[in-house]
Short mmCIF file of C-alpha atoms and ligand atoms in Angstrom, two decimals:
data_model
loop_
_atom_site.label_atom_id
_atom_site.label_comp_id
_atom_site.label_asym_id
_atom_site.label_seq_id
_atom_site.Cartn_x
_atom_site.Cartn_y
_atom_site.Cartn_z
CA MET A 1 0.00 0.00 0.00
CA LEU A 2 2.90 2.32 0.81
CA LYS A 3 4.45 1.66 -2.56
CA GLN A 4 1.09 2.31 -4.21
CA LEU A 5 0.86 5.61 -2.40
CA GLY A 6 4.37 6.57 -3.49
CA GLU A 7 3.55 5.86 -7.14
CA LEU A 8 0.31 7.76 -6.89
CA ALA A 9 2.10 10.79 -5.46
CA SER A 10 4.79 10.91 -8.10
CA LYS A 11 2.29 10.33 -10.94
CA ALA A 12 -0.01 13.02 -9.64
CA LEU A 13 2.75 15.59 -9.10
CA ASP A 14 4.13 14.80 -12.49
CA GLU A 15 0.77 15.47 -14.10
CA LEU A 16 0.30 18.63 -12.09
CA ASN A 17 3.58 19.87 -13.42
CA LYS A 18 2.33 19.50 -16.97
CA VAL A 19 -0.98 21.24 -16.35
CA SER A 20 -1.11 24.47 -18.33
CA GLY A 21 -4.64 25.81 -17.89
CA LEU A 22 -7.04 26.64 -15.11
CA LYS A 23 -9.63 24.23 -16.51
CA GLU A 24 -7.19 21.33 -16.53
CA ILE A 25 -6.28 22.08 -12.97
CA ARG A 26 -9.86 21.51 -11.88
CA THR A 27 -9.84 18.09 -13.57
CA TRP A 28 -6.60 17.28 -11.78
CA GLN A 29 -8.08 18.37 -8.48
CA THR A 30 -11.13 16.09 -8.93
CA ARG A 31 -8.93 13.24 -10.03
CA TYR A 32 -6.44 13.34 -7.16
CA LEU A 33 -8.21 15.09 -4.30
CA GLY A 34 -11.89 14.51 -5.12
CA LYS A 35 -14.29 12.22 -3.24
CA LYS A 36 -13.72 9.41 -5.71
CA SER A 37 -9.95 9.80 -5.87
CA SER A 38 -7.69 6.92 -4.80
CA LEU A 39 -6.25 9.06 -2.05
CA THR A 40 -9.65 9.78 -0.53
CA GLN A 41 -10.56 6.12 -0.85
CA ILE A 42 -7.40 5.12 0.97
CA LEU A 43 -7.96 7.68 3.73
CA ARG A 44 -11.52 6.42 4.16
CA SER A 45 -10.48 2.83 4.35
CA LEU A 46 -7.87 3.47 7.05
CA ALA A 47 -10.31 2.33 9.74
CA THR A 48 -10.40 -1.11 8.24
CA LEU A 49 -6.64 -1.56 8.52
CA PRO A 50 -4.74 -3.13 11.42
CA ALA A 51 -3.54 -0.53 13.92
CA GLU A 52 0.13 -0.77 12.96
CA GLU A 53 -0.47 -0.28 9.24
CA ARG A 54 -3.13 2.31 9.84
CA ARG A 55 -0.67 4.65 11.57
CA GLU A 56 1.98 4.33 8.91
CA ILE A 57 -0.33 4.46 5.90
CA GLY A 58 -2.45 7.16 7.53
CA ALA A 59 0.57 9.38 8.15
CA ARG A 60 1.86 8.91 4.62
CA ALA A 61 -1.52 9.46 2.98
CA ASN A 62 -2.13 12.64 4.98
CA GLU A 63 1.34 13.87 4.12
CA ILE A 64 0.63 13.27 0.44
CA LYS A 65 -2.71 15.01 0.74
CA ALA A 66 -1.03 18.03 2.31
CA THR A 67 1.64 18.07 -0.42
CA PHE A 68 -1.06 17.89 -3.09
CA GLU A 69 -2.91 20.80 -1.56
CA ILE A 70 0.22 22.93 -1.29
CA GLU A 71 1.32 22.13 -4.82
CA LEU A 72 -2.18 22.68 -6.17
CA ALA A 73 -2.36 26.11 -4.58
CA ARG A 74 1.07 27.01 -5.92
CA LYS A 75 0.19 25.88 -9.43
CA LYS A 76 -3.08 27.81 -9.33
CA LYS A 77 -1.24 30.94 -8.38
CA THR A 78 1.29 30.51 -11.18
CA LEU A 79 -1.40 29.96 -13.76
CA GLU A 80 -3.45 32.92 -12.57
CA LYS A 81 -0.42 35.15 -12.74
CA ALA A 82 0.29 33.97 -16.28
CA LYS A 83 -3.32 34.58 -17.26
CA ILE A 84 -3.25 38.13 -15.90
CA ALA A 85 0.01 38.78 -17.70
CA THR A 86 -1.55 37.66 -20.99
CA LEU A 87 -4.62 39.81 -20.41
CA VAL A 88 -2.52 42.84 -19.60
CA LYS A 89 -0.56 42.29 -22.76
CA GLN A 90 -3.72 42.03 -24.82
CA GLU A 91 -5.41 45.05 -23.30
CA ALA A 92 -2.37 47.25 -23.11
CA LEU A 93 -2.03 50.36 -25.24
CA ASP A 94 0.76 50.29 -27.72
CA ILE A 95 2.28 53.66 -27.00
CA THR A 96 4.70 53.30 -29.88
CA LEU A 97 1.82 53.73 -32.37
CA PRO A 98 1.73 57.21 -33.89
CA GLY A 99 -1.27 59.18 -32.58
CA TYR A 100 -3.96 61.01 -34.51
CA SER A 101 -2.75 64.50 -35.26
CA ILE A 102 -5.12 67.34 -34.36
CA SER A 103 -4.76 70.20 -36.78
CA PRO A 104 -4.89 73.39 -34.75
CA GLY A 105 -7.08 76.28 -35.80
CA ARG A 106 -5.39 79.44 -36.93
CA LEU A 107 -5.92 83.14 -37.24
CA HIS A 108 -7.44 84.55 -40.41
CA PRO A 109 -4.72 85.70 -42.85
CA THR A 110 -6.00 89.28 -42.54
CA THR A 111 -5.70 89.13 -38.74
CA GLN A 112 -2.19 87.77 -39.10
CA THR A 113 -1.15 90.56 -41.50
CA VAL A 114 -2.82 93.27 -39.39
CA ARG A 115 -0.98 92.03 -36.30
CA GLU A 116 2.32 91.84 -38.11
CA ILE A 117 2.05 95.35 -39.54
CA CYS A 118 0.94 96.77 -36.19
CA SER A 119 3.83 95.06 -34.47
CA VAL A 120 6.34 96.54 -36.96
CA PHE A 121 5.00 100.03 -36.23
CA GLY A 122 4.59 99.20 -32.55
CA ASN A 123 8.32 98.56 -32.41
CA MET A 124 8.88 102.01 -33.90
CA GLY A 125 6.83 103.63 -31.13
CA PHE A 126 3.38 103.77 -32.76
CA GLN A 127 0.34 103.12 -30.57
CA VAL A 128 -2.49 100.97 -31.96
CA VAL A 129 -5.89 102.70 -31.79
CA GLU A 130 -9.29 102.15 -33.39
CA GLY A 131 -12.10 104.22 -34.82
CA PRO A 132 -15.77 103.52 -35.57
CA ASP A 133 -16.89 101.73 -38.76
CA VAL A 134 -20.01 103.89 -38.98
CA GLU A 135 -18.80 107.46 -39.42
CA TRP A 136 -20.04 110.98 -39.90
CA ASP A 137 -19.52 112.68 -43.23
CA TYR A 138 -17.54 115.25 -41.26
CA TYR A 139 -14.77 112.82 -40.24
CA ASN A 140 -14.75 110.73 -43.39
CA PHE A 141 -14.67 113.74 -45.77
CA GLU A 142 -15.05 117.31 -44.48
CA ALA A 143 -12.32 117.26 -41.86
CA LEU A 144 -10.00 115.65 -44.40
CA ASN A 145 -10.35 118.58 -46.82
CA ILE A 146 -13.01 116.89 -48.91
CA PRO A 147 -16.05 119.21 -48.82
CA LYS A 148 -19.38 118.24 -50.40
CA SER A 149 -18.61 119.71 -53.78
CA HIS A 150 -15.09 118.28 -53.97
CA PRO A 151 -14.39 115.98 -56.92
CA ALA A 152 -12.23 113.76 -54.65
CA ARG A 153 -15.49 112.39 -53.26
CA ASP A 154 -15.69 110.45 -56.49
CA MET A 155 -12.57 108.52 -55.39
CA PHE A 156 -14.70 106.88 -52.74
CA ALA A 157 -17.80 104.93 -53.72
CA THR A 158 -19.68 105.52 -50.50
CA LEU A 159 -22.24 103.37 -48.72
CA TRP A 160 -24.53 105.86 -46.99
CA VAL A 161 -26.51 104.97 -43.91
CA ASP A 162 -30.23 105.52 -44.31
CA PHE A 163 -30.47 108.36 -41.84
CA GLU A 164 -31.61 111.87 -42.65
CA THR A 165 -31.36 115.04 -40.62
CA GLU A 166 -34.24 117.56 -40.43
CA ASN A 167 -32.87 119.53 -43.36
CA GLY A 168 -32.59 116.43 -45.56
CA ASP A 169 -28.84 115.79 -45.17
CA LYS A 170 -27.48 112.26 -45.05
CA PRO A 171 -24.48 112.72 -42.77
CA MET A 172 -23.83 109.08 -41.79
CA LEU A 173 -21.91 106.49 -43.75
CA LEU A 174 -19.80 103.35 -43.55
CA ARG A 175 -16.28 104.77 -43.52
CA THR A 176 -14.61 104.49 -46.91
CA HIS A 177 -11.12 104.63 -45.41
CA THR A 178 -9.43 104.66 -42.02
CA SER A 179 -8.27 108.28 -42.44
CA PRO A 180 -11.22 109.70 -40.41
CA ALA A 181 -9.68 108.03 -37.37
CA GLN A 182 -6.68 110.37 -37.78
CA ILE A 183 -9.00 113.28 -37.05
CA ARG A 184 -10.46 111.51 -34.01
CA VAL A 185 -6.98 110.83 -32.63
CA MET A 186 -5.81 114.43 -33.18
CA GLU A 187 -8.99 115.84 -31.61
CA ARG A 188 -8.30 113.90 -28.42
CA THR A 189 -4.52 113.84 -28.18
CA PRO A 190 -2.16 116.80 -28.09
CA PRO A 191 1.10 116.10 -30.01
CA PRO A 192 3.44 114.26 -29.98
CA ILE A 193 1.31 111.59 -31.67
CA ARG A 194 2.41 108.27 -33.14
CA ALA A 195 -0.54 106.01 -33.97
CA VAL A 196 -1.57 103.21 -36.28
CA ILE A 197 -5.25 102.53 -36.84
CA PRO A 198 -6.33 99.18 -38.28
CA GLY A 199 -9.94 98.52 -39.24
CA ARG A 200 -12.61 97.68 -41.78
CA VAL A 201 -13.60 100.07 -44.54
CA TYR A 202 -16.52 99.82 -46.97
CA ARG A 203 -17.07 100.77 -50.57
CA TYR A 204 -20.11 100.68 -52.82
CA GLU A 205 -18.40 98.61 -55.42
CA ALA A 206 -18.97 95.68 -57.77
CA THR A 207 -16.65 92.89 -56.64
CA ASP A 208 -14.00 91.33 -58.83
CA ALA A 209 -10.53 89.84 -58.34
CA THR A 210 -9.14 93.15 -57.05
CA HIS A 211 -12.23 94.83 -55.55
CA GLU A 212 -14.23 93.98 -52.46
CA TRP A 213 -17.05 95.98 -50.87
CA MET A 214 -15.39 95.48 -47.46
CA LEU A 215 -11.70 95.40 -46.78
CA TYR A 216 -9.16 96.29 -44.12
CA GLN A 217 -6.86 99.28 -43.99
CA ILE A 218 -4.16 100.42 -41.66
CA GLU A 219 -3.75 104.12 -41.18
CA GLY A 220 -0.65 105.71 -39.72
CA LEU A 221 -0.17 109.13 -38.17
CA ALA A 222 2.78 110.96 -36.64
CA VAL A 223 2.49 114.55 -35.45
CA ASP A 224 5.28 116.34 -33.64
CA LYS A 225 7.65 119.29 -33.84
CA HIS A 226 10.15 119.11 -36.71
CA ILE A 227 8.62 116.15 -38.54
CA THR A 228 9.67 116.25 -42.15
CA MET A 229 9.29 114.29 -45.34
CA ALA A 230 12.58 112.58 -44.45
CA ASP A 231 10.89 111.04 -41.39
CA LEU A 232 8.04 109.82 -43.57
CA LYS A 233 10.46 108.26 -46.04
CA GLY A 234 12.66 106.72 -43.38
CA THR A 235 9.74 105.23 -41.46
CA LEU A 236 8.03 103.74 -44.49
CA PHE A 237 11.31 102.54 -45.99
CA GLU A 238 12.05 100.67 -42.77
CA PHE A 239 8.50 99.32 -42.64
CA THR A 240 8.62 97.83 -46.16
CA ARG A 241 11.94 96.20 -45.44
CA ARG A 242 10.75 94.66 -42.20
CA LEU A 243 7.66 93.31 -43.92
CA PHE A 244 9.01 92.34 -47.34
CA GLY A 245 12.71 91.76 -46.60
CA ASP A 246 15.96 93.77 -46.96
CA LYS A 247 16.27 93.13 -50.66
CA ARG A 248 13.31 95.28 -51.63
CA LYS A 249 13.78 98.59 -53.38
CA VAL A 250 11.39 101.36 -52.45
CA ARG A 251 10.04 104.08 -54.73
CA PHE A 252 8.25 107.27 -53.74
CA ARG A 253 6.29 109.19 -56.37
CA CYS A 254 3.96 112.16 -56.21
CA ASP A 255 0.29 111.40 -55.72
CA TYR A 256 -2.76 113.37 -54.74
CA PHE A 257 -4.80 113.01 -51.56
CA PRO A 258 -6.70 116.08 -50.36
CA PHE A 259 -5.61 115.68 -46.72
CA VAL A 260 -1.87 115.68 -47.33
CA GLU A 261 0.55 118.06 -49.01
CA PRO A 262 2.72 116.87 -50.60
CA GLY A 263 1.13 113.47 -51.21
CA VAL A 264 3.08 110.39 -52.26
CA GLU A 265 2.53 106.87 -53.38
CA LEU A 266 4.94 104.20 -52.20
CA ALA A 267 5.87 101.21 -54.33
CA ILE A 268 8.32 98.34 -53.92
CA ASP A 269 10.07 96.50 -56.71
CA CYS A 270 7.97 93.52 -57.70
CA THR A 271 8.24 90.60 -55.28
CA ALA A 272 7.58 88.11 -58.10
CA CYS A 273 10.05 89.33 -60.76
CA ASP A 274 12.42 91.56 -58.73
CA GLY A 275 11.56 94.48 -61.00
CA ALA A 276 12.02 92.79 -64.38
CA GLY A 277 8.32 93.04 -65.24
CA CYS A 278 5.69 90.31 -65.01
CA ARG A 279 1.97 89.68 -64.80
CA LEU A 280 1.79 90.57 -61.09
CA CYS A 281 3.25 94.07 -61.58
CA GLY A 282 1.60 94.61 -64.95
CA ASN A 283 5.08 94.70 -66.54
CA THR A 284 6.02 97.86 -64.67
CA GLY A 285 8.41 96.16 -62.23
CA TRP A 286 6.74 98.03 -59.31
CA LEU A 287 3.96 97.22 -56.86
CA GLU A 288 2.05 100.06 -55.20
CA ILE A 289 1.76 99.51 -51.48
CA LEU A 290 0.29 102.62 -49.90
CA GLY A 291 -0.59 106.29 -50.04
CA ALA A 292 1.05 108.82 -47.74
CA GLY A 293 2.02 112.44 -47.30
CA MET A 294 2.62 115.34 -44.96
CA VAL A 295 -0.53 116.18 -43.02
CA HIS A 296 -2.19 119.18 -44.70
CA PRO A 297 -1.99 122.37 -42.59
CA GLY A 298 -5.73 122.85 -43.07
CA VAL A 299 -6.37 119.46 -41.45
CA LEU A 300 -4.13 120.35 -38.49
CA ARG A 301 -5.84 123.72 -38.05
CA ARG A 302 -9.25 122.08 -38.01
CA VAL A 303 -8.26 120.01 -34.96
CA ASN A 304 -6.61 123.01 -33.26
CA ILE A 305 -3.04 121.94 -33.82
CA ASP A 306 -0.92 124.91 -34.93
CA PRO A 307 0.78 124.01 -38.24
CA LYS A 308 3.47 126.62 -37.53
CA THR A 309 4.62 124.61 -34.51
CA TYR A 310 3.68 121.10 -35.52
CA THR A 311 3.97 119.04 -38.65
CA GLY A 312 3.10 115.45 -39.32
CA PHE A 313 2.96 112.64 -41.79
CA ALA A 314 0.21 110.13 -42.51
CA PHE A 315 -0.15 106.99 -44.54
CA GLY A 316 -2.79 104.42 -45.37
CA MET A 317 -2.60 100.94 -46.84
CA GLY A 318 -4.93 98.09 -47.82
CA VAL A 319 -4.25 95.00 -45.73
CA GLU A 320 -5.56 92.39 -48.19
CA ARG A 321 -3.41 93.82 -50.95
CA ILE A 322 -0.35 93.33 -48.77
CA SER A 323 -1.38 89.75 -47.92
CA MET A 324 -1.96 89.10 -51.62
CA LEU A 325 1.51 90.30 -52.52
CA ARG A 326 3.20 88.39 -49.75
CA TYR A 327 1.41 85.09 -50.27
CA GLY A 328 0.79 85.31 -54.02
CA ILE A 329 -3.02 85.35 -53.71
CA ASP A 330 -4.65 86.41 -56.96
CA ASP A 331 -8.25 87.07 -55.92
CA ILE A 332 -9.29 89.37 -53.05
CA ARG A 333 -12.70 87.66 -52.83
CA LEU A 334 -11.04 84.56 -51.36
CA PHE A 335 -10.46 86.33 -48.04
CA TYR A 336 -14.11 86.59 -47.00
CA SER A 337 -15.78 83.76 -48.89
CA ASN A 338 -15.38 81.40 -45.91
CA ASP A 339 -13.73 78.58 -47.82
CA LEU A 340 -11.76 76.73 -45.16
CA ARG A 341 -9.55 75.10 -47.78
CA PHE A 342 -8.23 78.57 -48.59
CA LEU A 343 -7.97 79.77 -45.00
CA LYS A 344 -6.18 76.63 -43.79
CA GLN A 345 -3.18 77.49 -45.92
CA PHE A 346 -2.05 80.38 -43.74
N1 DAH B 1 -7.20 107.04 -47.25
C1 DAH B 1 -6.54 106.78 -48.50
C2 DAH B 1 -7.33 105.77 -49.31
O1 DAH B 1 -8.13 105.08 -48.80
C3 DAH B 1 -5.13 106.27 -48.29
C4 DAH B 1 -4.23 107.32 -47.71
C5 DAH B 1 -3.48 108.13 -48.53
C6 DAH B 1 -4.18 107.53 -46.35
C7 DAH B 1 -2.63 109.09 -48.03
C8 DAH B 1 -3.32 108.50 -45.82
C9 DAH B 1 -2.58 109.29 -46.69
O2 DAH B 1 -3.20 108.71 -44.53
O3 DAH B 1 -1.75 110.23 -46.17
O4 DAH B 1 -7.10 105.69 -50.49
#
């Protein structure tokens, strides 16, 4: 019987060793420790044995039972650990996989250009201010030396606001340029003044590749003692270089704007052909960037600044035109047609 027990133990432990799944382990447990197992049978039959044998066999059988239980528990633990390890492996995130990229939103190209231009002037000591989009005729025209009868009014296709005074005047409009804000700044601020004024302007205009009924301008104004045309040239020369690069040539030519004297137009050599002549510059080699001039003494007088003591320069530019030149955009209507495919490129 002892020998039988010994064989049983080694066979059972051998099998347990080979067990590789939790299901199999249950079968093993029934087979070797269950009610019908040989070991249980032997333990049950102990009573029928002679006292001498009973002690010996009983001790051995109980020892084997204890060993089985210990080994079974150990095996169970090992298998459970292995199972957990497999599960963890299956469920785990593979952090070496590339993630989904989120494309960040961006600022509108006009906003970007406005900010860049304002920062260039900001670095030269100009303060950024704003004026209203809905203006009085007085600020948009009269105060800028453009009285009712003046032919320069034809330069601006005006959108009038449907508002009439008692005597039938229509004095309110959507500003056609940012120049009226110059007047507002000078009315409020005694010189020295250095200001740039970005904002929307409106024109009663049929749209095409180079015309929009709403666009952005940036106005500039400097008023101080001893300001001369040289300051105007130096400031704008520096501005164009900071925005378009050191290589650019700058050209000043006479132009007419009622609120400045003398008036100039500033051009840079064409960014596409470096001045050789191409489609972008209409074969002239030059691109017009802005209008400018020395603030007209009449304008200064109107805001109670004495033109004998103070002089100033002013300039105004279209923001979309500058974006178009810098990015090679050939249709101004793209800016406000809300096509995300266009806007995403900037
Ligand atoms: N306001 C002008 C326009 O819209 C541009 C301009 C020209 C502004 C000369 C100025 C200036 O301040 O001095 O066409």
